[in-house]
Amino acid sequence: VQLVESGGGLVQAGGSLRLSCAASGRTLSTYDMGWFRQTPGKKRDFVAAITRNDGSTYYADSVKGRFTISRANAKTTAYLPLNSLPPADTAVYSCAAQPQAPYYLPLYPYWGPGTQVTVSS
């Protein structure tokens, strides 16, 4: 499966963005999916995940209540609305599919190239 993110950009603190992850090759319902983010010189951090079977969702503590992972009915696109953004949320956000380990570890074989989110103060 090929993944491509979109929806990143520059936003002021307190603002919102909606990230999308489009899949080609297979529907996302086949995979557990995750979103991660990374800033230069730092490791890739878990943001959110959604399971393929019952759609259970999981979030990093830092984004609970502000971000909501979901999949479209056609299940070829996953979404991650970002709300109440502080500058600390600035990062490259990447979606991933089919975790080979617990969902919060970046051990997924399929990754999108990422989309930059920049939150200005």
Coordinates of C-alpha atoms in Angstrom, one line a residue:
V1 CA 0.0 0.0 0.0
Q2 CA 1.2 3.5 -0.8
L3 CA 0.4 6.3 1.6
V4 CA 0.4 10.1 0.9
E5 CA -0.4 12.7 3.6
S6 CA -1.8 16.2 2.9
G7 CA -3.3 19.1 4.8
G8 CA -0.2 20.4 6.6
G9 CA 0.7 24.0 6.6
L10 CA 1.3 27.1 8.6
V11 CA -1.2 28.0 11.3
Q12 CA -1.2 30.4 14.2
A13 CA -1.2 29.1 17.8
G14 CA -4.7 28.0 18.8
G15 CA -5.6 27.3 15.2
S16 CA -6.6 24.0 13.5
L17 CA -5.6 21.9 10.5
R18 CA -7.0 18.7 9.1
L19 CA -4.5 16.1 8.0
S20 CA -5.4 13.4 5.5
C21 CA -3.7 10.1 4.6
A22 CA -4.7 8.7 1.2
A23 CA -4.0 5.1 0.4
S24 CA -3.6 3.5 -3.0
G25 CA -3.3 -0.2 -3.6
R26 CA -5.6 -1.4 -0.8
T27 CA -8.2 0.0 1.5
L28 CA -7.1 1.1 4.9
S29 CA -9.6 -1.2 6.5
T30 CA -7.0 -4.0 5.9
Y31 CA -4.5 -2.3 8.3
D32 CA -4.1 -0.9 11.7
M33 CA -2.9 2.7 11.2
G34 CA -0.9 5.2 13.1
W35 CA 0.1 8.8 12.9
F36 CA 3.6 9.9 14.1
R37 CA 5.4 13.2 14.2
Q38 CA 9.0 14.1 14.1
T39 CA 11.1 17.3 14.5
P40 CA 14.7 17.7 13.3
G41 CA 17.2 15.8 15.4
K42 CA 14.6 14.0 17.4
K43 CA 13.0 10.5 17.3
R44 CA 9.7 9.9 15.7
D45 CA 6.9 10.2 18.3
F46 CA 3.6 8.4 18.4
V47 CA 0.5 10.6 18.0
A48 CA -2.5 8.4 17.3
A49 CA -3.6 5.0 16.1
I50 CA -6.8 3.3 14.9
T51 CA -7.4 -0.5 14.7
R52 CA -8.7 -2.2 11.6
N53 CA -11.1 -4.5 13.3
D54 CA -13.3 -2.4 15.5
G55 CA -11.9 1.1 14.9
S56 CA -10.6 1.5 18.5
T57 CA -8.5 4.6 18.8
Y58 CA -5.4 5.5 20.9
Y59 CA -3.7 8.8 21.5
A60 CA -0.5 10.2 23.0
D61 CA -1.3 12.0 26.2
S62 CA -0.1 15.3 24.7
V63 CA -2.8 15.3 22.0
K64 CA -5.8 13.7 23.8
G65 CA -8.9 15.8 23.4
R66 CA -7.4 17.9 20.6
F67 CA -6.7 15.3 17.8
T68 CA -9.1 12.7 16.5
I69 CA -8.1 9.9 14.2
S70 CA -10.7 8.5 11.9
R71 CA -11.2 6.7 8.6
A72 CA -13.5 7.6 5.7
N73 CA -16.4 5.3 4.9
A74 CA -14.7 4.2 1.8
K75 CA -11.7 3.5 4.0
T76 CA -9.1 4.7 1.5
T77 CA -8.4 7.8 3.5
A78 CA -7.6 8.4 7.1
Y79 CA -7.9 11.7 8.8
L80 CA -6.3 13.5 11.8
P81 CA -7.9 16.9 12.6
L82 CA -5.5 18.9 14.7
N83 CA -7.2 21.5 17.1
S84 CA -6.0 24.0 19.6
L85 CA -2.5 23.9 18.2
P86 CA 0.4 25.3 20.2
P87 CA 3.9 25.9 18.7
A88 CA 5.1 22.6 20.4
D89 CA 3.0 20.7 17.9
T90 CA 5.2 21.9 15.0
A91 CA 6.6 18.8 13.3
V92 CA 6.5 16.6 10.2
Y93 CA 3.4 14.4 10.6
S94 CA 3.4 11.0 8.9
C95 CA 0.9 8.2 8.6
A96 CA 1.8 4.6 8.7
A97 CA 0.1 1.2 8.2
Q98 CA 0.4 -2.4 9.5
P99 CA 2.4 -2.1 12.7
Q100 CA 4.8 -4.9 13.4
A101 CA 4.9 -4.1 17.1
P102 CA 2.7 -2.3 19.6
Y103 CA 1.0 0.5 17.7
Y104 CA 2.8 3.3 19.6
L105 CA 6.2 2.2 18.3
P106 CA 7.3 3.4 14.8
L107 CA 7.7 -0.1 13.5
Y108 CA 5.4 0.0 10.5
P109 CA 6.4 -1.2 7.1
Y110 CA 4.4 1.3 5.2
W111 CA 4.9 5.1 5.6
G112 CA 3.8 8.2 3.8
P113 CA 6.5 10.9 3.0
G114 CA 5.0 13.2 5.7
T115 CA 3.5 16.7 5.7
Q116 CA 4.9 19.7 7.6
V117 CA 2.8 21.3 10.3
T118 CA 4.2 24.7 11.5
V119 CA 2.4 26.5 14.4
S120 CA 3.5 30.1 14.9
S121 CA 3.3 31.8 18.2

